[in-house]
Amino acid sequence: MAILSAVGGMIMNFYVLGTCLFQRVQQINHVTGDPIPGSERGYGFLSRETDYGVEPDYRQCTYYPKEEYDDIFDGWMQTGRIFAFLSTILASVCFMILFLTCCMAFSPSMFERWLFWMYITAAISTALSFFIYGSEWCSENQCKVADGSGWAISAFMFHLVSANTVKSFAAAGAPRGRGPSGEDDNLYDEELDDLYYENENDKYPSMRPD
């Protein structure tokens, strides 16, 4: 369960960071106040949707030209971008640690303290990436939710599931099985010590020699 939620959250974070469809923006004519026909396109943290007839850099996305980047990215968008990068990095590191648990043993504190809080931080960072909607660019134009925002919400939920799962790792005990001497583990349960006897005389007091 932890591996699956970790994979899901990491993949969604990479999509959120790389997509140019985090939000859709319809530009407004500042003179008339009316939407500019044909100006609606997707915008993301690294790129925007490619104009018609222009060769995209990847998929349907074009990296921001420097002039456009300087014009659009204010403090709000920069903050959202930083948190998007942070959540992606944390999700990737956490996934690698969980993957290594298949062949390595970690102390309970790794799950209780480090992984748990790393996933909580990743979830919070994913939520804070929505600061992009508070930018001046959005206040001057019409910004609408796009596919990338939905993936960000899904990544947020996956990180919370992963945090809850890894938190329970430390509390989980070893499976009941055979003891170190081949006997049942119940023999080593301190709460059941009174059910066992050290010798036959304790078990059958009437047979004790006078």
mmCIF file with all atom_site columns, N, CA and C in Angstrom, residues 4 18-20 26 28 35 43 46 54 90-91 93 97 112 114-115 122 126 136-137 139 141 150 153 157 170 177:
data_model
loop_
_atom_site.group_PDB
_atom_site.id
_atom_site.type_symbol
_atom_site.label_atom_id
_atom_site.label_alt_id
_atom_site.label_comp_id
_atom_site.label_asym_id
_atom_site.label_entity_id
_atom_site.label_seq_id
_atom_site.pdbx_PDB_ins_code
_atom_site.Cartn_x
_atom_site.Cartn_y
_atom_site.Cartn_z
_atom_site.occupancy
_atom_site.B_iso_or_equiv
_atom_site.pdbx_formal_charge
_atom_site.auth_seq_id
_atom_site.auth_comp_id
_atom_site.auth_asym_id
_atom_site.auth_atom_id
_atom_site.pdbx_PDB_model_num
ATOM 1  N N  . LEU A 1 4   ? 2.551   1.725   -3.428  1.00 0.00 ? 4   LEU A N  1
ATOM 2  C CA . LEU A 1 4   ? 1.614   2.154   -4.463  1.00 0.00 ? 4   LEU A CA 1
ATOM 3  C C  . LEU A 1 4   ? 1.257   3.633   -4.319  1.00 0.00 ? 4   LEU A C  1
ATOM 4  N N  . GLY A 1 18  ? 5.603   19.522  -14.593 1.00 0.00 ? 18  GLY A N  1
ATOM 5  C CA . GLY A 1 18  ? 5.970   19.635  -16.002 1.00 0.00 ? 18  GLY A CA 1
ATOM 6  C C  . GLY A 1 18  ? 4.854   20.059  -16.939 1.00 0.00 ? 18  GLY A C  1
ATOM 7  N N  . THR A 1 19  ? 3.613   19.937  -16.508 1.00 0.00 ? 19  THR A N  1
ATOM 8  C CA . THR A 1 19  ? 2.518   20.243  -17.427 1.00 0.00 ? 19  THR A CA 1
ATOM 9  C C  . THR A 1 19  ? 2.371   21.742  -17.662 1.00 0.00 ? 19  THR A C  1
ATOM 10 N N  . CYS A 1 20  ? 1.882   22.084  -18.852 1.00 0.00 ? 20  CYS A N  1
ATOM 11 C CA . CYS A 1 20  ? 1.554   23.475  -19.147 1.00 0.00 ? 20  CYS A CA 1
ATOM 12 C C  . CYS A 1 20  ? 0.057   23.710  -19.019 1.00 0.00 ? 20  CYS A C  1
ATOM 13 N N  . GLN A 1 26  ? -7.690  33.016  -19.801 1.00 0.00 ? 26  GLN A N  1
ATOM 14 C CA . GLN A 1 26  ? -8.310  33.783  -20.884 1.00 0.00 ? 26  GLN A CA 1
ATOM 15 C C  . GLN A 1 26  ? -7.913  35.237  -20.699 1.00 0.00 ? 26  GLN A C  1
ATOM 16 N N  . ILE A 1 28  ? -7.730  39.252  -20.982 1.00 0.00 ? 28  ILE A N  1
ATOM 17 C CA . ILE A 1 28  ? -8.771  40.271  -21.014 1.00 0.00 ? 28  ILE A CA 1
ATOM 18 C C  . ILE A 1 28  ? -8.235  41.536  -21.672 1.00 0.00 ? 28  ILE A C  1
ATOM 19 N N  . PRO A 1 35  ? -13.103 39.542  -22.886 1.00 0.00 ? 35  PRO A N  1
ATOM 20 C CA . PRO A 1 35  ? -12.094 38.515  -23.204 1.00 0.00 ? 35  PRO A CA 1
ATOM 21 C C  . PRO A 1 35  ? -11.616 38.648  -24.644 1.00 0.00 ? 35  PRO A C  1
ATOM 22 N N  . TYR A 1 43  ? -1.333  27.377  -18.812 1.00 0.00 ? 43  TYR A N  1
ATOM 23 C CA . TYR A 1 43  ? -0.092  27.870  -18.217 1.00 0.00 ? 43  TYR A CA 1
ATOM 24 C C  . TYR A 1 43  ? 0.308   26.953  -17.074 1.00 0.00 ? 43  TYR A C  1
ATOM 25 N N  . LEU A 1 46  ? 6.565   25.593  -15.601 1.00 0.00 ? 46  LEU A N  1
ATOM 26 C CA . LEU A 1 46  ? 7.750   25.630  -16.453 1.00 0.00 ? 46  LEU A CA 1
ATOM 27 C C  . LEU A 1 46  ? 7.450   26.102  -17.863 1.00 0.00 ? 46  LEU A C  1
ATOM 28 N N  . VAL A 1 54  ? 2.989   26.791  -34.074 1.00 0.00 ? 54  VAL A N  1
ATOM 29 C CA . VAL A 1 54  ? 4.350   26.873  -33.533 1.00 0.00 ? 54  VAL A CA 1
ATOM 30 C C  . VAL A 1 54  ? 4.771   25.496  -33.053 1.00 0.00 ? 54  VAL A C  1
ATOM 31 N N  . LEU A 1 90  ? 10.670  15.951  -2.500  1.00 0.00 ? 90  LEU A N  1
ATOM 32 C CA . LEU A 1 90  ? 10.369  15.167  -1.306  1.00 0.00 ? 90  LEU A CA 1
ATOM 33 C C  . LEU A 1 90  ? 9.679   13.858  -1.661  1.00 0.00 ? 90  LEU A C  1
ATOM 34 N N  . ALA A 1 91  ? 8.741   13.904  -2.587  1.00 0.00 ? 91  ALA A N  1
ATOM 35 C CA . ALA A 1 91  ? 8.045   12.680  -2.998  1.00 0.00 ? 91  ALA A CA 1
ATOM 36 C C  . ALA A 1 91  ? 9.016   11.677  -3.611  1.00 0.00 ? 91  ALA A C  1
ATOM 37 N N  . VAL A 1 93  ? 12.363  11.444  -3.007  1.00 0.00 ? 93  VAL A N  1
ATOM 38 C CA . VAL A 1 93  ? 13.241  10.916  -1.956  1.00 0.00 ? 93  VAL A CA 1
ATOM 39 C C  . VAL A 1 93  ? 12.501  9.884   -1.108  1.00 0.00 ? 93  VAL A C  1
ATOM 40 N N  . ILE A 1 97  ? 13.384  5.776   -0.542  1.00 0.00 ? 97  ILE A N  1
ATOM 41 C CA . ILE A 1 97  ? 13.583  5.154   0.769   1.00 0.00 ? 97  ILE A CA 1
ATOM 42 C C  . ILE A 1 97  ? 12.640  3.974   0.935   1.00 0.00 ? 97  ILE A C  1
ATOM 43 N N  . GLU A 1 112 ? 8.690   6.849   11.785  1.00 0.00 ? 112 GLU A N  1
ATOM 44 C CA . GLU A 1 112 ? 7.918   7.687   12.705  1.00 0.00 ? 112 GLU A CA 1
ATOM 45 C C  . GLU A 1 112 ? 8.231   9.166   12.565  1.00 0.00 ? 112 GLU A C  1
ATOM 46 N N  . TRP A 1 114 ? 11.062  10.730  10.258  1.00 0.00 ? 114 TRP A N  1
ATOM 47 C CA . TRP A 1 114 ? 11.533  11.308  9.012   1.00 0.00 ? 114 TRP A CA 1
ATOM 48 C C  . TRP A 1 114 ? 10.540  11.143  7.872   1.00 0.00 ? 114 TRP A C  1
ATOM 49 N N  . LEU A 1 115 ? 10.200  9.919   7.513   1.00 0.00 ? 115 LEU A N  1
ATOM 50 C CA . LEU A 1 115 ? 9.323   9.714   6.362   1.00 0.00 ? 115 LEU A CA 1
ATOM 51 C C  . LEU A 1 115 ? 7.943   10.327  6.583   1.00 0.00 ? 115 LEU A C  1
ATOM 52 N N  . ALA A 1 122 ? 5.513   17.293  2.031   1.00 0.00 ? 122 ALA A N  1
ATOM 53 C CA . ALA A 1 122 ? 5.230   17.191  0.591   1.00 0.00 ? 122 ALA A CA 1
ATOM 54 C C  . ALA A 1 122 ? 3.771   17.511  0.303   1.00 0.00 ? 122 ALA A C  1
ATOM 55 N N  . THR A 1 126 ? 2.492   20.697  -1.874  1.00 0.00 ? 126 THR A N  1
ATOM 56 C CA . THR A 1 126 ? 1.622   20.539  -3.038  1.00 0.00 ? 126 THR A CA 1
ATOM 57 C C  . THR A 1 126 ? 0.432   21.485  -2.953  1.00 0.00 ? 126 THR A C  1
ATOM 58 N N  . GLU A 1 136 ? -0.746  38.411  -9.987  1.00 0.00 ? 136 GLU A N  1
ATOM 59 C CA . GLU A 1 136 ? -1.324  39.572  -10.661 1.00 0.00 ? 136 GLU A CA 1
ATOM 60 C C  . GLU A 1 136 ? -1.808  39.206  -12.053 1.00 0.00 ? 136 GLU A C  1
ATOM 61 N N  . TRP A 1 137 ? -1.128  38.255  -12.668 1.00 0.00 ? 137 TRP A N  1
ATOM 62 C CA . TRP A 1 137 ? -1.529  37.769  -13.992 1.00 0.00 ? 137 TRP A CA 1
ATOM 63 C C  . TRP A 1 137 ? -2.952  37.227  -13.949 1.00 0.00 ? 137 TRP A C  1
ATOM 64 N N  . SER A 1 139 ? -5.224  38.060  -11.622 1.00 0.00 ? 139 SER A N  1
ATOM 65 C CA . SER A 1 139 ? -6.149  39.136  -11.242 1.00 0.00 ? 139 SER A CA 1
ATOM 66 C C  . SER A 1 139 ? -6.498  40.012  -12.440 1.00 0.00 ? 139 SER A C  1
ATOM 67 N N  . ASN A 1 141 ? -6.568  38.786  -15.607 1.00 0.00 ? 141 ASN A N  1
ATOM 68 C CA . ASN A 1 141 ? -7.189  37.943  -16.623 1.00 0.00 ? 141 ASN A CA 1
ATOM 69 C C  . ASN A 1 141 ? -8.083  36.909  -15.942 1.00 0.00 ? 141 ASN A C  1
ATOM 70 N N  . GLY A 1 150 ? -6.098  19.407  -10.910 1.00 0.00 ? 150 GLY A N  1
ATOM 71 C CA . GLY A 1 150 ? -6.720  18.169  -10.435 1.00 0.00 ? 150 GLY A CA 1
ATOM 72 C C  . GLY A 1 150 ? -5.687  17.127  -10.038 1.00 0.00 ? 150 GLY A C  1
ATOM 73 N N  . ILE A 1 153 ? -4.280  18.005  -6.615  1.00 0.00 ? 153 ILE A N  1
ATOM 74 C CA . ILE A 1 153 ? -5.158  17.577  -5.524  1.00 0.00 ? 153 ILE A CA 1
ATOM 75 C C  . ILE A 1 153 ? -4.998  16.078  -5.272  1.00 0.00 ? 153 ILE A C  1
ATOM 76 N N  . MET A 1 157 ? -3.596  14.074  -1.819  1.00 0.00 ? 157 MET A N  1
ATOM 77 C CA . MET A 1 157 ? -4.262  12.958  -1.131  1.00 0.00 ? 157 MET A CA 1
ATOM 78 C C  . MET A 1 157 ? -3.338  11.746  -1.038  1.00 0.00 ? 157 MET A C  1
ATOM 79 N N  . ALA A 1 170 ? 6.140   1.739   12.159  1.00 0.00 ? 170 ALA A N  1
ATOM 80 C CA . ALA A 1 170 ? 6.884   1.608   13.415  1.00 0.00 ? 170 ALA A CA 1
ATOM 81 C C  . ALA A 1 170 ? 6.070   0.900   14.479  1.00 0.00 ? 170 ALA A C  1
ATOM 82 N N  . GLY A 1 177 ? 4.969   -16.161 14.898  1.00 0.00 ? 177 GLY A N  1
ATOM 83 C CA . GLY A 1 177 ? 5.482   -17.363 14.241  1.00 0.00 ? 177 GLY A CA 1
ATOM 84 C C  . GLY A 1 177 ? 6.214   -18.231 15.223  1.00 0.00 ? 177 GLY A C  1
#
